[in-house]
Amino acid sequence: MAFTISYIPASPQFVVVGEFATIVAELLWEAGDTPPTANDVLVFSLPQPQPIPTGTVKPATEPFVFPFRVGILGSVNLEQRRARFQFILSALAVGNVELACNLESQPTVSLPNYNFIVTPADYTLATTGFDQIAIPIASSDTLDTTAADEFKSTIVVTAMTTDPTPVPAVGVDVTFIVSNPAPFAASQAGRFFDMTSGSQAGISFKASTTGQTASFTLKTNASGTVTVVAVSNTRSGFIHCKVTGGINTVPRPRLYMYAQPSGRSKFLGPDILLPFGSPADFDTTRYIQPTFPILINANVVPTEFCVAILNNKYQQDRPTSTFIGGNATYDGKTEDLNVSRTGEDNVLFYAVSDNGQLVNSQIFRFTTQDSKTGPIQGVQFGPFDRPISSHLSLRDIVPTLTTIIPLAADQAKLTAANRSLLVSPNSYVVRAILTGWNLNQVFETRSAAYPQTIDDFAAVTDTKAINVFTEFGNLGRSPDGSTQATWELWYTYHTGPNGTGEQIGESIHTTGTMFTRAMEI
């Protein structure tokens, strides 16, 4: 006995809850087999257990329950050894349903089961867009999802039911509508693959009648998601798509597939604003900000998009409608800078979309350094809690001058600047400069340094007594008494103990004058 059965539509059939579904079953047999009789029926039943999550369907005609007997449609075709059966069901609850099928006259004949996936009528969609907003073109037109990560970008769309307790919407349609597609597949930027099932399947765009859009539709998997991977080919372009199917509006995902600029362009290259002098003097180890300004000046139409690319890495993009007089300031990522002393090692440009194409600007090249030395710029420690900028008397400096470092406040400044905190064996040095006239009535400048090991890095303050009276003896006011001696104090943090190692940072300078003649003895 060699009965076979085929179903139209093929299993599984997707049906929206509240709607009706039709099954046509075609039974075939071989010569020598006993054919079904004219009054034979197929019996559909619900085997147990049902797949999870379980939905509900029921026959749309009497007796409206399973098992349900379905008679032959028309008559048995003995010449073609074929019999057709048809029945209609209504979908009542979202989930999976499996139907078992048997030929009533020959119940021992094994026939395959049939599956329904009942999908919700209403569901919401959500996506964070493509995980890489910009990817470079490739040197091949045959790359697929096994390509290197830099040449592919993935978008995942999640569908959820609108129930009070939402669950994944399984088997629902998610449609991607792409604006301004290439007129022919051979000129399309990138290749697109459906990875919803975990294995890749090529995606073909279906052009609209106007040619202004193209689309494709995928069904969500058991997790309620669809996954699309865009892979670079040799053509650049801008993908801007609308994701539909749910009852809500999803922000339109965008993807730039860019080529490196070559030759001249109608768009001038961008410019940058780097602190601390010219780009050649810009030292990333002393710049604590995560971004730096990129300046774009382009005569763009207000209906497109513009992306900035630094060293083959996406920086920022925005609609050109946000430009003011063709000008815009983007945030460049400090971490993406190439740092060396070898020359033009940073490549910066922008690309503007144009009806699905990308038009590059000219390239701007610049150099940055990474000297690994010098104090942190942008973090200014201190000033001292004591002394403050004022006049110092003999009482203040004999036998020593007490200095108090605001240690906890300095640690807080490091935290705010996203820098490492001071820890053992870090230390600090109190530094002093005094200017005045010596006993020979000659104007003189003297300096001294007083290193200090930090015992408690969690303390609010740290105290260091310095013997400035000894260090600066015999310096005082001018011989005629018209000009006072001056003092200047500050401190520096260091990586090693007792003021050794590289300097970490420097405090605000505290200054004042000296009234006493004791310093002149």
mmCIF file of N, CA, C and O in Angstrom, residues 413-448:
data_model
loop_
_atom_site.group_PDB
_atom_site.id
_atom_site.type_symbol
_atom_site.label_atom_id
_atom_site.label_comp_id
_atom_site.label_asym_id
_atom_site.label_seq_id
_atom_site.Cartn_x
_atom_site.Cartn_y
_atom_site.Cartn_z
ATOM 1 N N LYS A 413 36.851 64.839 40.605
ATOM 2 C CA LYS A 413 37.114 65.402 39.279
ATOM 3 C C LYS A 413 37.597 64.334 38.314
ATOM 4 O O LYS A 413 37.245 64.346 37.130
ATOM 5 N N LEU A 414 38.397 63.404 38.794
ATOM 6 C CA LEU A 414 38.851 62.302 37.948
ATOM 7 C C LEU A 414 37.679 61.413 37.535
ATOM 8 O O LEU A 414 37.586 60.970 36.393
ATOM 9 N N THR A 415 36.774 61.158 38.471
ATOM 10 C CA THR A 415 35.589 60.343 38.155
ATOM 11 C C THR A 415 34.734 61.020 37.092
ATOM 12 O O THR A 415 34.288 60.390 36.128
ATOM 13 N N ALA A 416 34.521 62.320 37.234
ATOM 14 C CA ALA A 416 33.703 63.061 36.266
ATOM 15 C C ALA A 416 34.341 63.076 34.888
ATOM 16 O O ALA A 416 33.643 63.130 33.869
ATOM 17 N N ALA A 417 35.671 63.024 34.848
ATOM 18 C CA ALA A 417 36.389 63.035 33.567
ATOM 19 C C ALA A 417 36.617 61.644 33.018
ATOM 20 O O ALA A 417 37.313 61.472 32.023
ATOM 21 N N ASN A 418 36.013 60.626 33.674
ATOM 22 C CA ASN A 418 36.157 59.234 33.227
ATOM 23 C C ASN A 418 37.627 58.801 33.227
ATOM 24 O O ASN A 418 38.079 58.097 32.318
ATOM 25 N N ARG A 419 38.351 59.224 34.264
ATOM 26 C CA ARG A 419 39.752 58.868 34.430
ATOM 27 C C ARG A 419 39.919 57.968 35.647
ATOM 28 O O ARG A 419 39.080 57.930 36.551
ATOM 29 N N SER A 420 41.036 57.253 35.676
ATOM 30 C CA SER A 420 41.323 56.369 36.797
ATOM 31 C C SER A 420 41.566 57.191 38.061
ATOM 32 O O SER A 420 42.175 58.265 38.020
ATOM 33 N N LEU A 421 41.120 56.668 39.196
ATOM 34 C CA LEU A 421 41.318 57.345 40.466
ATOM 35 C C LEU A 421 42.763 57.217 40.930
ATOM 36 O O LEU A 421 43.509 56.343 40.492
ATOM 37 N N LEU A 422 43.144 58.101 41.840
ATOM 38 C CA LEU A 422 44.450 58.017 42.463
ATOM 39 C C LEU A 422 44.488 56.816 43.393
ATOM 40 O O LEU A 422 43.585 56.620 44.218
ATOM 41 N N VAL A 423 45.501 56.011 43.256
ATOM 42 C CA VAL A 423 45.671 54.813 44.077
ATOM 43 C C VAL A 423 47.150 54.646 44.376
ATOM 44 O O VAL A 423 48.010 55.276 43.744
ATOM 45 N N SER A 424 47.447 53.792 45.340
ATOM 46 C CA SER A 424 48.838 53.492 45.653
ATOM 47 C C SER A 424 49.520 52.887 44.424
ATOM 48 O O SER A 424 48.910 52.086 43.705
ATOM 49 N N PRO A 425 50.748 53.331 44.081
ATOM 50 C CA PRO A 425 51.678 54.154 44.865
ATOM 51 C C PRO A 425 51.681 55.631 44.461
ATOM 52 O O PRO A 425 52.703 56.299 44.594
ATOM 53 N N ASN A 426 50.548 56.157 43.914
ATOM 54 C CA ASN A 426 50.522 57.565 43.513
ATOM 55 C C ASN A 426 50.878 58.473 44.694
ATOM 56 O O ASN A 426 50.647 58.124 45.862
ATOM 57 N N SER A 427 51.414 59.633 44.369
ATOM 58 C CA SER A 427 51.830 60.588 45.394
ATOM 59 C C SER A 427 51.643 62.000 44.848
ATOM 60 O O SER A 427 51.157 62.179 43.728
ATOM 61 N N TYR A 428 52.037 62.995 45.642
ATOM 62 C CA TYR A 428 51.979 64.357 45.127
ATOM 63 C C TYR A 428 53.206 65.136 45.594
ATOM 64 O O TYR A 428 53.935 64.737 46.504
ATOM 65 N N VAL A 429 53.412 66.279 44.931
ATOM 66 C CA VAL A 429 54.516 67.169 45.263
ATOM 67 C C VAL A 429 53.952 68.577 45.409
ATOM 68 O O VAL A 429 53.266 69.076 44.514
ATOM 69 N N VAL A 430 54.207 69.209 46.565
ATOM 70 C CA VAL A 430 53.872 70.624 46.727
ATOM 71 C C VAL A 430 55.024 71.435 46.157
ATOM 72 O O VAL A 430 56.194 71.208 46.496
ATOM 73 N N ARG A 431 54.704 72.356 45.295
ATOM 74 C CA ARG A 431 55.731 73.146 44.616
ATOM 75 C C ARG A 431 55.576 74.621 45.006
ATOM 76 O O ARG A 431 54.460 75.135 45.094
ATOM 77 N N ALA A 432 56.726 75.276 45.227
ATOM 78 C CA ALA A 432 56.717 76.661 45.692
ATOM 79 C C ALA A 432 57.700 77.499 44.896
ATOM 80 O O ALA A 432 58.789 77.038 44.534
ATOM 81 N N ILE A 433 57.300 78.713 44.614
ATOM 82 C CA ILE A 433 58.187 79.709 44.003
ATOM 83 C C ILE A 433 58.058 80.992 44.810
ATOM 84 O O ILE A 433 56.941 81.430 45.134
ATOM 85 N N LEU A 434 59.188 81.612 45.164
ATOM 86 C CA LEU A 434 59.146 82.898 45.832
ATOM 87 C C LEU A 434 60.089 83.851 45.126
ATOM 88 O O LEU A 434 61.214 83.481 44.772
ATOM 89 N N THR A 435 59.613 85.019 44.881
ATOM 90 C CA THR A 435 60.447 86.051 44.248
ATOM 91 C C THR A 435 60.633 87.204 45.208
ATOM 92 O O THR A 435 59.685 87.608 45.906
ATOM 93 N N GLY A 436 61.849 87.737 45.267
ATOM 94 C CA GLY A 436 62.138 88.868 46.150
ATOM 95 C C GLY A 436 63.581 89.320 45.981
ATOM 96 O O GLY A 436 64.294 88.864 45.061
ATOM 97 N N TRP A 437 64.009 90.185 46.897
ATOM 98 C CA TRP A 437 65.371 90.719 46.804
ATOM 99 C C TRP A 437 66.240 90.073 47.884
ATOM 100 O O TRP A 437 65.815 89.940 49.049
ATOM 101 N N ASN A 438 67.432 89.627 47.472
ATOM 102 C CA ASN A 438 68.332 89.012 48.440
ATOM 103 C C ASN A 438 69.108 90.073 49.209
ATOM 104 O O ASN A 438 68.913 91.283 49.016
ATOM 105 N N LEU A 439 70.034 89.640 50.090
ATOM 106 C CA LEU A 439 70.776 90.583 50.929
ATOM 107 C C LEU A 439 71.684 91.494 50.121
ATOM 108 O O LEU A 439 72.110 92.555 50.618
ATOM 109 N N ASN A 440 71.982 91.057 48.885
ATOM 110 C CA ASN A 440 72.801 91.890 47.998
ATOM 111 C C ASN A 440 71.945 92.854 47.182
ATOM 112 O O ASN A 440 72.434 93.463 46.228
ATOM 113 N N GLN A 441 70.684 92.952 47.562
ATOM 114 C CA GLN A 441 69.734 93.836 46.893
ATOM 115 C C GLN A 441 69.569 93.483 45.404
ATOM 116 O O GLN A 441 69.326 94.349 44.573
ATOM 117 N N VAL A 442 69.706 92.171 45.127
ATOM 118 C CA VAL A 442 69.506 91.652 43.768
ATOM 119 C C VAL A 442 68.179 90.891 43.735
ATOM 120 O O VAL A 442 67.921 90.044 44.617
ATOM 121 N N PHE A 443 67.356 91.181 42.720
ATOM 122 C CA PHE A 443 66.075 90.482 42.576
ATOM 123 C C PHE A 443 66.341 89.022 42.207
ATOM 124 O O PHE A 443 67.130 88.721 41.308
ATOM 125 N N GLU A 444 65.662 88.091 42.872
ATOM 126 C CA GLU A 444 65.953 86.668 42.707
ATOM 127 C C GLU A 444 64.651 85.869 42.756
ATOM 128 O O GLU A 444 63.702 86.233 43.462
ATOM 129 N N THR A 445 64.649 84.757 41.997
ATOM 130 C CA THR A 445 63.522 83.818 42.027
ATOM 131 C C THR A 445 64.036 82.457 42.494
ATOM 132 O O THR A 445 65.003 81.932 41.940
ATOM 133 N N ARG A 446 63.415 81.907 43.513
ATOM 134 C CA ARG A 446 63.796 80.593 44.015
ATOM 135 C C ARG A 446 62.579 79.652 43.964
ATOM 136 O O ARG A 446 61.435 80.091 44.103
ATOM 137 N N SER A 447 62.880 78.358 43.802
ATOM 138 C CA SER A 447 61.799 77.358 43.786
ATOM 139 C C SER A 447 62.207 76.161 44.629
ATOM 140 O O SER A 447 63.398 75.912 44.847
ATOM 141 N N ALA A 448 61.211 75.438 45.099
ATOM 142 C CA ALA A 448 61.457 74.240 45.896
ATOM 143 C C ALA A 448 60.297 73.269 45.693
ATOM 144 O O ALA A 448 59.185 73.667 45.320
#
